[in-house]
Coordinates of C-alpha atoms in Angstrom, one line a residue:
M1113 CA 73.6 83.1 21.3
S1114 CA 76.8 84.9 21.7
V1115 CA 78.3 86.1 25.0
S1116 CA 81.3 88.3 25.4
I1117 CA 83.1 89.8 28.4
A1118 CA 85.5 92.7 28.7
I1119 CA 87.4 94.5 31.5
A1120 CA 87.3 98.3 31.5
P1121 CA 89.2 99.9 34.3
L1122 CA 88.8 103.7 34.9
S1123 CA 92.6 103.9 34.2
R1124 CA 95.1 101.4 32.9
S1125 CA 97.7 103.0 35.2
L1126 CA 97.9 102.7 39.0
D1127 CA 99.9 105.5 40.7
M1128 CA 101.3 104.9 44.1
F1129 CA 103.1 107.6 46.2
G1130 CA 106.0 107.4 48.6
P1131 CA 108.0 104.3 49.6
P1132 CA 106.5 100.8 49.6
D1133 CA 104.2 100.3 52.6
P1134 CA 102.7 96.9 53.5
T1135 CA 100.1 98.7 55.6
S1136 CA 98.6 100.8 52.8
A1137 CA 96.3 100.0 49.9
Y1138 CA 95.2 101.7 46.7
S1139 CA 91.9 101.6 44.8
L1140 CA 91.6 100.1 41.3
S1141 CA 88.1 100.8 40.0
G1142 CA 86.2 100.2 36.8
H1143 CA 83.6 97.9 35.4
V1144 CA 83.2 94.5 33.6
S1145 CA 81.1 94.6 30.5
L1146 CA 78.9 91.6 29.7
S1147 CA 77.3 91.5 26.3
I1148 CA 74.6 89.2 24.9
T1149 CA 73.7 88.8 21.2
S1150 CA 71.0 86.5 19.9
T1151 CA 72.0 84.3 17.0
L1152 CA 70.3 85.3 13.7
S1153 CA 69.1 82.4 11.5
L1154 CA 67.6 82.2 8.0
F1155 CA 65.1 79.5 9.2
D1156 CA 64.1 80.8 12.6
E1157 CA 63.3 84.1 14.2
P1158 CA 65.9 85.3 16.8
R1159 CA 64.7 84.4 20.2
P1160 CA 65.3 86.3 23.4
T1161 CA 68.3 85.0 25.4
R1162 CA 68.0 84.6 29.1
L1163 CA 71.1 83.8 31.1
L1164 CA 71.6 83.0 34.8
L1165 CA 74.9 84.6 35.7
E1166 CA 76.2 82.3 38.5
S1167 CA 79.7 83.8 39.0
L1168 CA 81.8 86.7 37.9
E1169 CA 85.3 86.6 39.4
L1170 CA 87.8 89.4 38.9
T1171 CA 91.4 88.9 39.7
F1172 CA 94.4 91.3 39.9
E1173 CA 97.7 89.5 39.7
G1174 CA 101.3 90.6 39.7
Q1175 CA 104.3 88.7 38.5
S1176 CA 108.0 89.1 38.2
E1177 CA 110.2 87.1 35.8
L1178 CA 113.9 87.1 35.1
L1179 CA 115.4 85.6 32.0
S1180 CA 119.2 86.0 31.4
A1181 CA 122.2 83.9 30.3
A1182 CA 123.8 84.4 33.7
T1183 CA 120.9 83.4 35.9
G1184 CA 118.6 81.3 33.7
Y1185 CA 114.8 81.6 34.1
T1186 CA 112.9 82.2 37.3
A1187 CA 109.5 83.6 38.1
V1188 CA 107.7 84.9 41.2
R1189 CA 104.0 85.6 41.8
L1190 CA 103.9 89.0 43.6
C1191 CA 100.2 89.1 44.6
S1192 CA 96.7 87.8 43.7
V1193 CA 93.7 89.8 44.7
S1194 CA 90.3 88.3 43.7
R1195 CA 86.7 89.5 44.2
E1196 CA 83.5 87.7 43.4
L1197 CA 81.2 90.4 41.8
V1198 CA 78.1 88.2 42.0
S1199 CA 78.0 87.5 45.7
E1200 CA 74.3 87.7 46.5
G1201 CA 73.4 84.7 44.3
P1202 CA 72.8 84.1 40.6
L1203 CA 71.6 87.1 38.6
E1204 CA 69.2 86.7 35.6
I1205 CA 69.9 88.8 32.6
S1206 CA 68.0 88.9 29.3
N1207 CA 67.9 90.8 26.0
E1208 CA 64.2 90.3 25.6
G1209 CA 62.7 93.0 23.4
H1210 CA 66.1 93.7 21.8
E1211 CA 67.0 90.3 20.4
H1212 CA 66.9 91.7 16.8
L1213 CA 69.8 94.1 17.4
K1214 CA 73.0 93.1 15.8
H1215 CA 75.3 94.6 18.4
G1216 CA 73.4 93.0 21.3
S1217 CA 72.8 94.2 24.8
Q1218 CA 75.4 95.1 27.4
W1219 CA 75.6 95.2 31.2
D1220 CA 78.4 97.0 33.1
I1221 CA 79.2 95.6 36.5
V1222 CA 81.3 98.0 38.6
F1223 CA 84.2 96.9 40.8
D1224 CA 86.7 98.4 43.3
L1225 CA 89.7 96.3 44.2
P1226 CA 92.1 97.1 47.0
I1227 CA 95.7 96.9 45.7
P1228 CA 98.5 96.4 48.3
G1229 CA 100.7 99.4 48.6
W1230 CA 104.0 97.5 48.9
L1231 CA 104.1 96.3 45.3
P1232 CA 107.1 97.2 43.1
A1233 CA 106.6 99.4 40.0
S1234 CA 106.2 97.9 36.6
C1235 CA 109.5 97.6 34.7
Q1236 CA 111.3 95.5 32.2
F1237 CA 114.7 93.8 32.8
G1238 CA 116.6 90.8 31.7
E1239 CA 117.9 89.8 28.3
G1240 CA 116.4 89.2 24.9
C1241 CA 114.8 91.3 22.2
D1242 CA 112.9 94.3 23.4
A1243 CA 109.5 92.7 22.8
L1244 CA 110.4 89.6 24.8
E1245 CA 112.0 91.2 27.8
S1246 CA 111.1 89.8 31.2
G1247 CA 110.3 92.0 34.1
T1248 CA 107.5 93.0 36.6
Q1249 CA 104.0 93.1 35.2
Y1250 CA 100.4 93.3 36.4
F1251 CA 97.2 92.1 34.8
L1252 CA 93.4 92.1 35.4
Y1253 CA 91.6 88.8 34.7
A1254 CA 87.8 88.1 34.6
T1255 CA 85.9 84.8 34.4
A1256 CA 82.1 84.6 34.0
R1257 CA 80.2 81.3 34.6
F1258 CA 76.6 81.2 33.4
R1259 CA 73.9 78.9 32.1
E1260 CA 71.1 79.4 29.7
I1261 CA 67.5 79.5 30.8
P1262 CA 65.0 77.8 28.4
D1263 CA 62.5 80.2 27.0
G1264 CA 59.7 77.7 26.8
C1265 CA 59.0 78.3 23.1
H1266 CA 60.2 75.4 21.0
T1267 CA 60.1 74.6 17.3
F1268 CA 61.3 71.5 15.6
L1269 CA 64.4 73.2 14.3
S1270 CA 65.2 74.9 17.6
N1271 CA 64.9 71.6 19.4
I1272 CA 67.5 70.1 17.1
C1273 CA 69.8 73.1 17.6
D1274 CA 69.4 72.9 21.4
M1275 CA 70.7 69.4 21.3
F1276 CA 74.1 70.7 20.3
R1277 CA 74.1 73.9 22.3
P1278 CA 75.9 73.9 25.7
K1279 CA 73.6 74.6 28.6
H1280 CA 76.5 75.8 30.9
G1281 CA 79.1 78.3 29.8
R1282 CA 82.4 79.8 31.0
M1283 CA 83.8 82.9 29.4
N1284 CA 87.2 84.5 30.0
A1285 CA 87.9 88.1 29.3
S1286 CA 91.0 89.2 27.5
R1287 CA 93.6 90.1 30.1
C1288 CA 94.0 93.8 30.8
P1289 CA 97.5 95.1 31.6
I1290 CA 97.9 97.6 34.4
I1291 CA 101.0 99.8 34.6
L1292 CA 102.0 100.4 38.2
T1293 CA 104.1 103.5 38.8
R1294 CA 105.6 104.7 42.1
Y1295 CA 105.9 108.5 42.5
Y1296 CA 107.7 110.7 45.0
T1297 CA 106.3 114.2 45.4
P1298 CA 108.9 117.0 45.7
S1299 CA 108.6 120.3 47.6
Y1300 CA 108.2 123.5 45.7
S1301 CA 109.9 126.9 46.1
S1302 CA 108.7 130.2 44.7
S1303 CA 110.8 132.2 42.3
E1304 CA 110.4 134.7 39.4
H1305 CA 110.1 131.7 37.1
G1306 CA 107.2 130.2 39.0
R1307 CA 107.2 127.2 41.4
I1308 CA 110.3 125.1 41.2
P1309 CA 110.3 121.5 42.4
Y1310 CA 113.1 120.4 44.7
F1311 CA 114.0 117.7 47.2
P1312 CA 115.8 118.5 50.5
R1313 CA 119.5 117.8 50.7
A1314 CA 121.2 115.1 52.8
T1315 CA 124.7 115.4 54.3
Y1316 CA 127.0 112.4 54.7
A1317 CA 130.1 112.1 56.8
V1318 CA 132.1 109.9 54.4
K1319 CA 134.8 107.4 55.1
T1320 CA 137.6 107.8 52.7
S1321 CA 140.1 105.1 51.5
I1322 CA 143.4 105.2 49.7
P1323 CA 144.2 102.7 46.9
R1324 CA 146.9 100.2 47.4
R1325 CA 150.3 101.5 46.3
S1326 CA 151.9 99.6 43.5
D1327 CA 155.4 100.7 44.6
P1328 CA 155.8 100.6 48.4
A1329 CA 159.2 102.4 48.1
A1330 CA 157.7 105.4 46.4
Q1331 CA 157.4 108.6 48.4
C1332 CA 153.9 109.3 49.5
I1333 CA 152.0 111.5 51.9
P1334 CA 152.4 110.1 55.4
E1335 CA 149.4 108.0 56.4
H1336 CA 148.7 109.9 59.6
L1337 CA 148.2 113.1 57.5
M1338 CA 145.8 111.3 55.1
A1339 CA 143.9 109.8 58.0
A1340 CA 143.4 113.2 59.5
I1341 CA 141.4 114.5 56.5
E1342 CA 137.7 114.8 57.1
V1343 CA 135.1 114.9 54.3
L1344 CA 131.4 115.8 54.2
G1345 CA 129.3 115.2 51.1
E1346 CA 125.9 116.8 50.4
T1347 CA 123.5 115.7 47.6
P1348 CA 119.7 115.9 47.2
Q1349 CA 117.8 113.2 49.1
R1350 CA 116.1 112.2 45.9
I1351 CA 116.7 113.1 42.2
S1352 CA 114.0 112.9 39.6
I1353 CA 114.8 110.6 36.7
T1354 CA 113.8 113.4 34.4
D1355 CA 116.4 115.8 35.7
I1356 CA 119.4 116.6 33.5
E1357 CA 121.7 117.6 36.4
F1358 CA 121.8 117.8 40.2
P1359 CA 123.9 119.9 42.7
L1360 CA 126.8 118.5 44.7
S1361 CA 128.7 120.0 47.6
I1362 CA 131.9 118.7 49.2
R1363 CA 133.5 120.0 52.3
V1364 CA 137.0 119.1 53.4
R1365 CA 139.1 119.9 56.4
S1366 CA 142.2 118.6 58.2
S1367 CA 142.0 117.5 61.8
H1368 CA 143.0 119.9 64.5
G1369 CA 145.3 117.2 65.9
L1370 CA 147.9 118.1 63.2
E1371 CA 150.5 120.8 63.5
E1372 CA 149.7 124.1 61.9
T1373 CA 152.6 123.7 59.4
E1374 CA 151.4 120.3 58.4
R1375 CA 147.8 121.5 57.8
A1376 CA 149.0 124.4 55.8
A1377 CA 151.0 122.1 53.5
L1378 CA 147.9 120.0 52.6
K1379 CA 145.8 121.1 49.5
V1380 CA 143.0 119.7 47.4
E1381 CA 144.2 120.1 43.8
S1382 CA 141.3 118.6 41.9
F1383 CA 138.5 116.1 42.1
S1384 CA 136.7 113.7 39.7
L1385 CA 133.3 112.0 39.9
N1386 CA 131.1 109.5 38.2
V1387 CA 127.5 108.5 38.7
L1388 CA 126.9 104.7 38.5
Q1389 CA 123.8 102.7 38.2
N1390 CA 124.1 99.2 39.6
E1391 CA 121.5 96.6 38.4
E1392 CA 121.5 93.4 40.5
Y1393 CA 119.8 90.4 39.1
R1394 CA 118.8 87.6 41.5
S1395 CA 117.8 84.0 40.7
S1396 CA 115.8 83.7 44.0
V1397 CA 114.1 86.0 46.4
C1398 CA 116.4 87.0 49.2
P1399 CA 115.0 86.2 52.7
E1400 CA 115.2 89.9 53.8
Y1401 CA 112.8 90.9 51.0
R1402 CA 110.4 88.1 51.9
T1403 CA 110.5 89.2 55.6
Y1404 CA 109.3 92.8 54.9
N1405 CA 107.0 92.1 52.0
P1406 CA 104.0 89.7 52.2
L1407 CA 104.7 87.6 49.1
P1408 CA 102.4 84.6 48.5
P1409 CA 103.6 81.3 50.1
L1410 CA 105.8 78.9 48.1
S1411 CA 102.7 76.7 47.6
Q1412 CA 101.3 79.4 45.4
Q1413 CA 104.5 80.1 43.5
P1414 CA 105.6 78.7 40.1
P1415 CA 106.0 75.9 39.3
N1416 CA 103.4 74.7 41.9
V1417 CA 100.9 77.2 40.5
P1418 CA 101.9 78.4 37.1
L1419 CA 101.6 82.1 36.1
R1420 CA 98.6 83.0 34.1
T1421 CA 100.7 85.0 31.6
P1422 CA 104.2 83.5 31.6
H1423 CA 107.1 84.8 29.4
P1424 CA 106.8 83.5 25.8
L1425 CA 110.2 81.7 26.2
E1426 CA 109.1 80.0 29.4
N1427 CA 107.9 77.0 27.3
L1428 CA 111.5 76.4 26.2
L1429 CA 112.3 75.5 29.8
A1430 CA 110.2 72.3 29.5
F1431 CA 112.2 71.2 26.5
G1432 CA 115.6 71.9 28.1
L1433 CA 116.5 74.7 25.7
I1434 CA 116.9 77.2 28.5
S1435 CA 118.2 76.4 32.0
P1436 CA 116.3 76.9 35.2
A1437 CA 117.7 79.4 37.6
E1438 CA 120.2 78.2 40.1
S1439 CA 119.5 79.0 43.8
S1440 CA 121.1 82.1 45.3
L1441 CA 122.8 83.2 42.1
S1442 CA 123.2 86.9 41.3
C1443 CA 125.0 89.2 38.9
V1444 CA 125.5 92.9 38.8
R1445 CA 125.7 95.3 35.8
T1446 CA 127.1 98.7 36.2
M1447 CA 126.4 101.6 33.9
P1448 CA 127.8 105.2 34.0
L1449 CA 125.2 108.0 34.0
L1450 CA 127.3 111.0 33.3
A1451 CA 126.3 113.1 30.3
E1452 CA 128.1 112.2 27.1
G1453 CA 131.3 114.2 26.5
Q1454 CA 131.7 114.9 30.2
S1455 CA 134.9 113.6 31.8
G1456 CA 133.9 114.3 35.4
Q1457 CA 137.2 116.0 36.0
F1458 CA 137.2 119.3 38.0
K1459 CA 140.4 121.3 38.3
L1460 CA 140.4 123.8 41.1
S1461 CA 141.8 127.3 40.5
D1462 CA 144.9 128.9 42.2
D1463 CA 146.6 125.5 42.4
G1464 CA 144.0 124.1 44.7
I1465 CA 142.4 124.8 48.1
S1466 CA 144.5 124.9 51.2
L1467 CA 143.4 122.9 54.3
G1468 CA 145.3 125.1 56.7
G1469 CA 142.3 127.2 57.6
E1470 CA 140.1 126.8 60.7
G1471 CA 136.9 126.0 58.8
W1472 CA 135.8 123.7 56.0
A1473 CA 137.1 124.1 52.4
K1474 CA 133.9 124.0 50.3
M1475 CA 133.6 122.8 46.7
E1476 CA 130.4 122.9 44.7
A1477 CA 129.6 121.4 41.3
T1478 CA 126.7 120.6 39.1
V1479 CA 126.7 117.0 38.0
P1480 CA 125.3 116.5 34.4
L1481 CA 123.3 113.4 33.7
S1482 CA 123.0 111.3 30.6
K1483 CA 119.6 110.8 29.0
F1484 CA 120.5 108.9 25.9
M1485 CA 123.8 106.9 26.0
I1486 CA 124.0 104.5 28.9
R1487 CA 126.7 102.0 28.5
E1488 CA 128.0 99.1 30.6
I1489 CA 131.4 98.8 32.3
G1490 CA 133.3 95.6 32.0
S1491 CA 135.5 93.9 34.6
D1492 CA 138.5 95.8 33.2
G1493 CA 136.8 99.1 33.9
Q1494 CA 136.3 99.9 30.2
R1495 CA 133.0 100.6 28.5
T1496 CA 132.0 97.4 26.7
N1497 CA 129.7 98.8 24.0
T1498 CA 128.2 102.0 22.7
R1499 CA 124.7 100.9 22.0
P1500 CA 122.1 102.8 24.1
R1501 CA 120.2 100.5 26.4
H1502 CA 118.0 102.3 28.9
L1503 CA 117.4 105.7 30.4
I1504 CA 118.0 106.2 34.1
R1505 CA 115.9 103.8 36.2
P1506 CA 114.3 104.7 39.5
S1507 CA 116.1 103.3 42.5
S1508 CA 114.1 100.3 43.6
N1509 CA 114.1 96.8 45.0
S1510 CA 111.9 93.9 43.8
P1511 CA 112.2 90.1 44.4
L1512 CA 114.5 89.5 41.4
F1513 CA 115.8 92.9 40.5
K1514 CA 117.4 95.7 42.4
V1515 CA 118.6 99.1 41.2
S1516 CA 120.9 101.3 43.2
H1517 CA 122.9 104.4 42.4
E1518 CA 126.0 105.9 43.8
L1519 CA 128.2 108.9 43.2
V1520 CA 131.9 107.9 43.2
V1521 CA 134.3 110.7 44.0
E1522 CA 138.1 111.0 43.9
L1523 CA 139.9 113.8 45.7
T1524 CA 143.5 114.6 44.7
I1525 CA 145.5 115.7 47.8
S1526 CA 148.9 117.3 47.5
Y1527 CA 151.5 117.8 50.2
V1528 CA 154.7 119.7 50.4
N1529 CA 157.0 118.7 53.3
P1530 CA 157.8 121.8 55.3
S1531 CA 161.2 120.4 56.3
D1532 CA 162.3 120.2 52.6
S1533 CA 163.0 123.9 52.2
D1534 CA 165.9 123.4 49.9
S1535 CA 164.3 121.3 47.2
P1536 CA 160.6 120.9 48.1
Q1537 CA 158.9 117.9 46.5
I1538 CA 155.1 117.8 45.9
L1539 CA 153.6 114.5 47.0
R1540 CA 150.1 113.5 45.8
E1541 CA 147.5 110.9 46.9
V1542 CA 144.0 110.2 45.8
L1543 CA 141.2 109.8 48.3
H1544 CA 138.2 107.6 47.2
F1545 CA 134.7 107.6 48.6
S1546 CA 131.1 107.2 47.4
L1547 CA 127.8 108.8 48.2
P1548 CA 124.4 107.0 47.9
L1549 CA 122.0 108.5 45.4
R1550 CA 118.3 107.8 45.0
F1551 CA 116.6 108.4 41.7
V1552 CA 112.8 108.5 41.7
A1553 CA 109.9 109.2 39.4
T1554 CA 108.0 112.4 40.1
P1555 CA 104.4 113.2 39.0
S1556 CA 103.6 115.9 36.6
P1557 CA 102.6 119.3 38.1
A1558 CA 99.0 118.8 36.7
L1559 CA 98.7 115.6 38.7
I1560 CA 99.7 117.4 41.9
T1561 CA 97.7 120.6 41.7
S1562 CA 94.6 119.6 39.7
A1563 CA 92.4 119.3 42.8
S1564 CA 93.6 122.5 44.4
V1565 CA 93.3 125.2 41.8
S1566 CA 89.5 125.4 41.4
P1567 CA 87.8 128.2 43.3
V1568 CA 85.1 127.3 45.8
G1569 CA 81.7 127.1 44.3
S1570 CA 82.9 126.8 40.7
R1571 CA 81.6 124.0 38.4
N1572 CA 83.8 122.6 35.8
P1573 CA 82.5 120.7 32.8
K1574 CA 82.4 116.9 33.3
S1575 CA 85.2 115.0 31.7
Y1576 CA 85.4 111.2 32.0
P1577 CA 87.4 109.4 33.1
T1578 CA 88.9 111.8 35.7
I1579 CA 90.8 109.2 37.8
A1580 CA 94.1 110.2 36.2
N1581 CA 93.8 113.8 37.5
L1582 CA 93.0 113.0 41.1
P1583 CA 95.8 113.5 43.6
A1584 CA 96.8 110.9 46.1
Y1585 CA 95.5 111.0 49.7
S1586 CA 99.1 111.5 50.9
Q1587 CA 99.3 114.7 48.8
L1588 CA 96.3 116.2 50.5
F1589 CA 96.6 114.9 54.1
Y1590 CA 99.3 113.9 56.5
A1591 CA 99.5 110.3 57.9
N1592 CA 97.6 111.4 61.0
G1593 CA 94.7 112.8 59.0
E1594 CA 95.7 116.4 59.3
R1595 CA 95.0 118.4 56.1
R1596 CA 98.0 119.7 54.1
D1597 CA 97.5 123.5 53.5
D1598 CA 99.4 125.2 50.7
P1599 CA 99.8 128.9 51.5
E1600 CA 100.2 129.7 47.8
L1601 CA 97.2 127.8 46.5
G1602 CA 95.0 128.5 49.5
Q1603 CA 92.4 126.2 51.1
L1604 CA 91.2 123.1 49.4
P1605 CA 87.9 123.6 47.6
L1606 CA 84.7 122.4 49.3
Y1607 CA 83.0 119.3 48.0
Q1608 CA 80.5 120.0 45.3
K1609 CA 77.9 117.3 44.5
E1610 CA 77.9 116.6 40.8
Y1611 CA 75.5 113.7 40.4
D1612 CA 72.0 113.2 41.8
G1613 CA 71.3 109.7 40.3
P1614 CA 70.9 106.4 42.1
I1615 CA 73.9 104.7 43.7
L1616 CA 74.7 101.5 41.9
F1617 CA 76.9 99.8 44.5
N1618 CA 77.0 99.2 48.3
L1619 CA 79.3 101.8 49.9
E1620 CA 80.1 99.5 52.7
R1621 CA 81.0 96.6 50.4
P1622 CA 81.7 98.3 47.1
W1623 CA 82.8 95.1 45.3
E1624 CA 79.4 93.5 45.7
I1625 CA 76.5 94.3 43.2
T1626 CA 73.3 95.8 44.5
S1627 CA 71.9 96.6 41.1
L1628 CA 72.9 96.3 37.5
V1629 CA 73.4 99.2 35.1
P1630 CA 70.5 99.1 32.5
P1631 CA 71.5 97.7 29.2
T1632 CA 72.7 100.0 26.4
Y1633 CA 71.5 99.5 22.9

């Protein structure tokens, strides 16, 4: 007798939409395949195999690990969602009548797991070779417990074999990795080139700063003039990680509290910018993250309860070859994201823009983004290497890893003292400020519009599996349940019943079996 078990989700990717939400949940569906094959023998006819399936437990588990020279090794269990698929008592399964088949008989037991909506997306981070990088991962596990039912037909040889055959069995399925991705859906505008995705813009009233002067005796723009300069920055609320550029708008004006001659003497000569990606590695979960996200208690965390699939180098911790993580230790890596060959310097025409007007002086630029060469910045401000490491990561926060982005801007301000009419001297200062950026993953257009383009009453040919083409609930309805209507695509199509066969699971409790799918041969 041979028993095998395998996990077959409808999709190996789980797509979530919008920011992490502890009050939401997503469905992960599929089936667990249980196969039975009778043992063939030269001395005995193959006999039907009858098993009593006592338990079939399915578990979805998430984990986050960090391994680096600066922080050591640490691990966190993100979640553990388990369902017993045989909840109404043991189930008898048998391959009677088909015991001669070499490939055996198979039963598919359906499941539907609710997955918490606050989980961070799958990603790799840390140090080591690419194949051994630590990070955030999710897996499905399945364990079947069964015992064999005697068939009542015994021969001398079969009785001898039964003495060495285990009556109770336990079988573990190979773990099934699940890729969790978090998407943000953009809005769309119509143009002659079709529907163009975009995110609304956000405006920030920034607080500027002046770097410390190395020579206090040097002539500089008076501080009260620099303090009177007001700056507004405008960027998209979110930027897709697949974008190659994004728009930037900067508005500058001088305060009306200055004299008119002083305001007219101030100019913006140029500005420079840089896009930075800050990766923060933490050796322990910060209390704030644990407050807003329901992580399992410390009693269920490693090393109290080890991870089912730890990092391959985790065993070295027991031998003292790698150090455990120190408490409350963190390090930050910064990488520039400007496109290669771009200096980020913008020289304004006509010797700059005067701040003597009544309104705002407006400057607009398109910021190019790098997609291939992302290099780190050392403590001296210089790029430490030229080896490409990663593409742009989405802005995110997880127990051991945080990614944030910022746009660093420097404005060069010039000033000519009106009282120096004989020999005017141009004084210059540099204003520094930064704007927060948020990079996100966006779904493909097919994923967004697939459920809205079919006319009412049409029947498309069946294609399995279709879970990857289904839009999220939040894309079709608002949080209060009101339907989202797209004036360009029209009303959503009416429901069309595609299948008239029997229902194989309880709609009220979909994780419990009410009947088994007939065996396939």
